[in-house]
């Protein structure tokens, strides 16, 4: 069975880089009918926060990414880690090191002066004398001193590390007994039965250390897949300014989960030149072997394009539900269908859609003189007046086509082009020269409001 996991450290919000590896892990588990677990790596008490862990869970909920089983919190597993550390000590695969901070600093300084890599020199590796009195000890794992550690990576191929370049007998438990990062990651991935690790390639250099832990404990290695980073358009690591913000900020900006997940799956993974993927398609088609080997580029226009695609194709019921987030109660509005049909292909985000709705349902407060002068040329005033008479004398005005019909009648009777009514009417109704179809706008705001807006515009125009 394929078992994957997402293992965020709750030091901040979930950002899109993390979410992307979570999505990849989720898809690969689902595709294989496997399990996708969530593990909160909250051992760093100084940097972790409960709020950050909760924010991560909220983001998962918003996106509909469900994890299997119970969430694992590393902070609750001290006993488990302690048992494995004891095992390694008992087997002579780990040992206590009594080096003081001063000794360690002195060693570092000498190494740096000699332009050597700073690393522990192994002085307690074979120590079996009497420990220096009153000294705390850390526990170090015996790592290979020479030879190669090969990370067989599903994305990058075999990555070869020379033990002497990257390893030393690194600390697996601090002097207060608390286990260190690489140790707990390896222990947990094994105990959780993780078969495939999919994570950012900023973790590639940790992997040899984790492999040392796996081997010391006699655990089977999972398959590693290290995903290249997301870059901005200048080829640099994505910063907050570029969009590496809290995933929930995308909700506030009005993106839908469908659009965001589709956007993320294409950042670093491809299936031919297909751009649009439903969740089912992602699950069916995703395979870590198709993850690109080079960094991917974050592109806001692409996100906007996907977002408008999903909005355009979304049912009005679902849109109405999403609009509630912006304080709009359209679910049982009698003009919901006309309104959303008229606007859904004009909005890049749900927030924009909410604004567009606002621009229709709220009458223009005042009219810009220049815009008005531009739109009210020639017979405009007479055409609008004639249109008002038509509206007044029609009782059955409900659908956009009812209004459209009246507009047609007016231009025909007055022998003018359609633009002669369109431009001034648009400004009268919306206060600007662009916007959705006018017949829909009138159907949405209704007969009385239409008349009021036109007469308000006419009097504003007469006082210019
Ligand atoms: N906790 C690590 C992080 O948030 C991820 C560890 C892993 O995926 O192995 O970067």
Coordinates of C-alpha atoms in Angstrom, one line a residue, residues 5 51 95 123 131 134 141 212 242 249 378 388 412 430 432 444:
X5 CA 2.3 12.1 4.6
X51 CA -2.5 28.9 16.3
X95 CA 26.8 7.2 22.3
X123 CA 36.2 12.2 20.2
X131 CA 32.7 10.8 32.0
X134 CA 29.2 17.4 36.3
X141 CA 24.6 8.6 16.4
X212 CA 21.7 7.0 8.7
X242 CA 5.2 37.2 -4.8
X249 CA -5.1 34.7 2.0
X378 CA -26.8 63.9 -29.9
X388 CA -38.7 55.7 -20.0
X412 CA -36.3 51.5 -34.4
X430 CA -24.1 52.0 -13.8
X432 CA -19.7 54.1 -16.2
X444 CA -32.0 42.5 -12.0

